[in-house]
């Protein structure tokens, strides 16, 4: 691994990418790095520990919380409270945002939104899962407790976003607006190494990722796009390959590397789609635009959608530019 940069070295080297003081960013990523290492350890032995299975507690989504969900939420919350310049957190696992009370935290200049363990229904079947995070500069006065307005900011205001994917290897992928870079974790020494510098999604691809089990509930435009993907056309390399892991971070990561489109549309079952704007769609959209792709709700750029509620849902079309543009044509013509 000689000559390959660690995450810490990279953050210092690329400090000009970050529009605010580097130390603040380093402390935030220091907290994320620590928590992801702790969560990674538990994810890797989830099959052994009595951590599998459900707490019986329901989160605001009405979903039964998996123990590892709760564990991940606690570890990221704890690490960011102590080490980051964070004055508050919004989490999929918390009904309301959490404003940290210590004087140190209240002097924090940032808030963080996260899905601490996305795709957690896959834990018991050993499929890749992930942590998604999004960082904003607070809008309320420094030195006071965080307020809801600090979290309800549109996606373009993000100062950093990324995910940790706990898969065949564990990776941290993030952006601060100067491109997307991926770091692979070496558990033998507890270090993230720069393994995927300057990640760019192919302009087109041949992978479409959508839960076709919901086909009858989709709008006509989405149905027709799915059929377009399945038609034979040598020039455009169709039929495409269908790949749906059921874990947003895993489907996103594969498409980022190979090219492709992921769609979680609105439907008669889910009029606003399923995915959350603030801690799933916005961070993934920031990453995708930085990697040269597109992220919309089928029409509007995700990053331009006003935030009105901590857990608001939006439809998501995200991936290779030409593939998302083609999907837009069907949505525009057929609704
Ligand atoms: P469905 C996991 O619950 C998640 O939020 C995403 O990670 C994933 O892409 C999607 O929901 C799967 O939802 O309805 O297809 O099972």
XYZ file of C-alpha atoms and ligand atoms in Angstrom:
351
model
C 0.000 0.000 0.000
C 3.062 2.265 -0.139
C 2.426 5.483 -2.022
C -1.337 5.263 -1.599
C -2.873 8.087 0.388
C -4.938 7.629 3.515
C -8.206 9.524 3.959
C -6.553 11.808 6.495
C -3.673 12.684 4.170
C -6.113 13.228 1.308
C -8.279 15.628 3.313
C -5.250 17.758 4.162
C -3.892 17.630 0.600
C -7.217 18.629 -0.981
C -8.116 21.247 1.609
C -8.636 23.857 -1.123
C -11.681 21.852 -2.300
C -13.426 22.692 0.945
C -14.797 26.203 1.125
C -14.514 26.354 4.905
C -11.720 25.765 7.401
C -10.099 22.388 6.810
C -9.908 21.539 10.485
C -13.697 21.544 10.712
C -14.000 19.144 7.785
C -11.259 16.895 9.136
C -12.997 16.671 12.514
C -16.328 15.799 10.882
C -14.727 13.105 8.737
C -12.723 11.929 11.729
C -15.994 11.246 13.525
C -17.521 9.551 10.464
C -14.394 7.446 9.992
C -14.406 6.294 13.628
C -18.117 5.439 13.684
C -17.955 3.612 10.340
C -15.086 1.448 11.632
C -17.132 0.515 14.702
C -20.258 -0.209 12.634
C -18.190 -2.156 10.097
C -16.910 -4.433 12.857
C -20.456 -5.221 14.014
C -21.802 -5.635 10.466
C -19.025 -8.116 9.724
C -19.963 -10.308 12.671
C -23.712 -9.643 12.631
C -24.290 -13.294 11.834
C -22.544 -14.299 15.040
C -23.546 -11.722 17.585
C -26.959 -11.480 19.123
C -27.310 -8.280 17.129
C -29.360 -9.740 14.313
C -33.061 -9.534 14.472
C -35.375 -6.840 15.591
C -35.649 -4.615 18.605
C -39.402 -4.638 18.265
C -39.215 -0.842 18.262
C -40.749 1.008 15.302
C -39.109 4.132 13.847
C -41.008 7.080 12.363
C -41.138 5.241 9.066
C -43.284 2.610 10.767
C -40.466 0.159 10.085
C -39.343 -2.210 12.826
C -35.838 -1.161 13.789
C -33.195 -3.812 13.302
C -30.766 -3.876 16.238
C -27.896 -2.922 13.930
C -29.881 0.147 12.800
C -30.125 1.304 16.385
C -26.473 0.453 17.046
C -25.295 2.409 13.970
C -27.478 5.395 14.859
C -26.043 5.480 18.375
C -22.413 5.163 17.244
C -22.601 7.910 14.611
C -24.544 10.165 17.003
C -21.982 9.596 19.762
C -18.923 10.134 17.556
C -20.314 13.306 15.970
C -21.436 14.729 19.311
C -17.962 14.358 20.783
C -15.634 14.912 17.824
C -17.352 16.804 15.028
C -18.138 20.515 14.674
C -21.737 19.391 14.623
C -24.486 21.175 16.575
C -27.248 18.731 15.670
C -28.257 15.636 13.703
C -31.289 14.507 11.712
C -31.517 10.733 11.339
C -33.869 8.241 9.703
C -33.951 6.499 13.063
C -34.969 9.596 15.052
C -38.501 11.028 14.872
C -37.216 14.588 15.323
C -33.815 16.221 14.877
C -31.414 16.093 17.831
C -29.879 19.407 18.976
C -26.725 18.717 21.007
C -26.705 20.588 24.323
C -23.044 21.016 25.288
C -21.433 24.436 24.813
C -18.868 22.747 22.541
C -21.600 21.349 20.289
C -23.660 24.534 20.286
C -20.579 26.317 18.925
C -20.527 23.831 16.035
C -20.992 25.396 12.611
C -22.567 22.364 10.888
C -25.492 19.984 11.018
C -25.481 16.439 9.653
C -28.332 14.334 8.270
C -27.931 10.599 7.973
C -29.424 7.260 7.247
C -27.202 5.343 9.666
C -27.834 1.944 8.116
C -29.675 2.033 4.809
C -30.941 -1.254 3.400
C -30.992 -2.798 6.861
C -33.624 -5.343 5.807
C -30.692 -6.992 4.000
C -28.620 -7.502 7.162
C -30.008 -10.971 7.868
C -29.277 -12.158 4.332
C -25.721 -10.828 4.203
C -26.295 -8.313 1.406
C -24.331 -5.028 1.251
C -25.773 -2.165 3.307
C -24.630 1.392 3.878
C -24.502 4.609 5.850
C -25.498 7.802 3.985
C -24.617 11.288 5.275
C -25.165 14.900 4.284
C -23.541 17.985 5.861
C -24.833 21.576 5.863
C -23.504 24.776 7.390
C -26.037 25.832 10.039
C -28.189 28.885 9.312
C -29.013 29.607 12.979
C -26.734 31.611 15.257
C -23.547 29.849 16.367
C -23.582 29.246 20.121
C -27.316 28.476 20.189
C -29.040 25.084 19.892
C -29.694 23.806 16.360
C -33.154 24.542 14.978
C -35.290 22.785 12.336
C -34.354 25.401 9.729
C -30.729 24.259 9.933
C -31.876 20.913 8.475
C -34.561 22.047 6.019
C -32.120 23.407 3.459
C -32.195 22.591 -0.242
C -29.673 20.050 -1.481
C -27.527 22.577 -3.347
C -26.537 24.032 0.036
C -24.768 20.816 1.113
C -21.073 21.303 1.931
C -20.274 17.572 2.035
C -22.045 14.278 1.349
C -21.107 10.646 1.096
C -21.739 7.061 2.014
C -20.029 4.099 3.600
C -20.799 0.795 1.882
C -20.338 -2.325 4.020
C -19.881 -4.868 1.251
C -17.258 -7.350 0.030
C -14.982 -4.559 1.170
C -15.927 -1.475 3.142
C -15.599 1.823 1.289
C -16.128 5.488 2.078
C -17.146 7.609 -0.945
C -17.582 11.364 -0.493
C -17.636 14.791 -2.089
C -17.173 18.328 -0.789
C -17.915 19.819 -4.200
C -14.521 19.131 -5.753
C -15.317 15.759 -7.338
C -15.966 12.298 -5.877
C -13.303 10.109 -4.274
C -13.504 6.572 -2.903
C -11.512 5.072 -0.041
C -11.251 1.381 0.755
C -10.921 0.256 4.363
C -8.048 -1.982 5.420
C -9.353 -3.558 8.636
C -5.966 -5.047 9.470
C -4.675 -1.577 10.331
C -7.943 0.384 10.541
C -7.124 2.809 7.719
C -9.124 4.035 4.698
C -6.896 4.195 1.585
C -7.637 6.237 -1.548
C -8.583 3.490 -4.020
C -10.978 5.263 -6.444
C -9.718 8.816 -7.163
C -11.924 11.256 -9.117
C -14.869 8.900 -9.731
C -16.868 9.713 -12.872
C -19.990 7.778 -13.892
C -20.022 6.584 -17.539
C -22.266 8.869 -19.634
C -24.397 5.860 -20.511
C -24.671 2.247 -19.467
C -26.750 -0.899 -19.784
C -27.940 -1.531 -16.228
C -31.387 -0.504 -15.029
C -32.232 -0.856 -11.361
C -35.874 -0.732 -10.234
C -38.181 -2.964 -8.183
C -40.260 -4.449 -11.009
C -42.421 -6.163 -8.428
C -44.199 -2.827 -8.198
C -44.692 -2.609 -11.991
C -48.501 -2.524 -11.899
C -48.334 0.454 -9.502
C -45.953 2.545 -11.627
C -46.963 5.546 -13.751
C -47.290 4.789 -17.495
C -44.072 6.662 -18.317
C -42.056 4.429 -15.988
C -43.744 1.299 -17.338
C -42.856 2.315 -20.897
C -39.262 3.086 -19.907
C -38.940 -0.396 -18.382
C -40.218 -1.906 -21.657
C -37.725 0.293 -23.567
C -34.920 -1.185 -21.425
C -36.138 -4.689 -22.269
C -36.490 -4.229 -26.066
C -33.810 -5.550 -28.428
C -31.766 -2.847 -30.151
C -28.151 -3.565 -31.067
C -27.200 0.072 -31.599
C -28.129 1.057 -28.046
C -26.973 -2.254 -26.536
C -30.479 -3.232 -25.447
C -31.959 -5.202 -23.800
C -30.255 -3.789 -20.736
C -29.400 -5.869 -17.703
C -31.762 -5.698 -14.736
C -29.968 -5.438 -11.388
C -31.827 -4.579 -8.157
C -30.136 -5.278 -4.822
C -32.735 -3.521 -2.688
C -30.009 -1.499 -1.001
C -29.721 2.036 -2.390
C -26.045 2.416 -1.509
C -25.140 -0.871 -3.228
C -27.200 -0.167 -6.373
C -25.847 3.395 -6.528
C -22.227 2.301 -6.041
C -22.425 -0.326 -8.803
C -23.955 2.180 -11.230
C -21.382 4.848 -10.307
C -18.625 2.459 -11.375
C -20.273 0.639 -14.303
C -22.864 3.146 -15.495
C -26.604 2.653 -15.121
C -29.838 4.088 -13.790
C -31.615 3.546 -10.467
C -35.289 4.487 -10.214
C -37.554 4.562 -7.189
C -40.585 6.329 -8.699
C -43.850 7.554 -7.305
C -46.570 4.920 -7.618
C -50.150 4.211 -6.566
C -48.599 2.487 -3.536
C -46.198 5.343 -2.733
C -47.497 8.642 -4.219
C -44.251 10.468 -3.308
C -41.949 7.499 -3.789
C -40.241 5.818 -0.838
C -36.838 7.438 -0.451
C -36.208 10.398 1.851
C -35.072 13.700 0.362
C -32.822 14.924 3.163
C -30.720 11.892 4.075
C -30.965 9.628 1.036
C -31.759 11.526 -2.181
C -29.919 14.828 -1.566
C -26.555 13.295 -0.594
C -26.736 10.758 -3.433
C -27.729 13.526 -5.863
C -24.775 15.713 -4.758
C -22.420 12.786 -5.350
C -24.035 11.915 -8.689
C -23.855 15.465 -10.087
C -20.244 15.721 -8.931
C -19.538 12.446 -10.780
C -21.086 13.779 -14.022
C -24.493 12.088 -13.691
C -28.046 13.327 -13.149
C -30.467 13.021 -10.213
C -34.108 14.122 -10.475
C -37.602 13.290 -9.264
C -38.455 12.495 -12.882
C -38.553 16.172 -13.790
C -36.820 18.498 -11.275
C -33.214 18.246 -10.106
C -33.264 16.663 -6.646
C -30.875 19.339 -5.359
C -33.387 22.076 -6.237
C -36.359 20.527 -4.407
C -37.399 22.636 -1.389
C -37.097 20.827 1.955
C -40.340 21.046 3.954
C -40.130 18.107 6.366
C -37.306 16.123 7.962
C -38.626 12.826 6.542
C -40.225 13.969 3.308
C -40.206 11.471 0.451
C -39.455 12.169 -3.213
C -39.261 9.981 -6.321
C -35.670 9.322 -7.464
C -34.239 8.865 -10.962
C -30.438 8.809 -10.652
C -27.498 7.677 -12.759
C -25.832 8.010 -16.152
C -26.769 11.253 -17.915
C -28.074 9.733 -21.153
C -30.076 7.028 -19.364
C -31.821 9.451 -17.010
C -32.534 11.814 -19.927
C -34.157 8.939 -21.851
C -36.300 8.046 -18.809
C -37.348 11.715 -18.610
C -38.609 11.517 -22.226
C -40.992 8.679 -21.312
C -42.153 10.407 -18.119
C -42.763 13.649 -20.034
C -44.710 11.899 -22.807
C -46.666 9.326 -20.798
C -46.704 10.746 -17.246
P -38.167 -1.766 -1.946
C -34.019 0.172 1.760
O -35.143 0.028 2.617
C -34.317 1.327 0.816
O -34.511 2.491 1.557
C -33.209 1.480 -0.207
O -31.955 1.191 0.323
C -33.615 0.501 -1.286
O -33.120 0.850 -2.574
C -35.144 0.574 -1.247
O -35.497 1.027 0.067
C -35.772 -0.783 -1.480
O -37.179 -0.602 -1.407
O -39.543 -1.173 -1.802
O -37.794 -2.017 -3.389
O -37.898 -2.966 -1.075
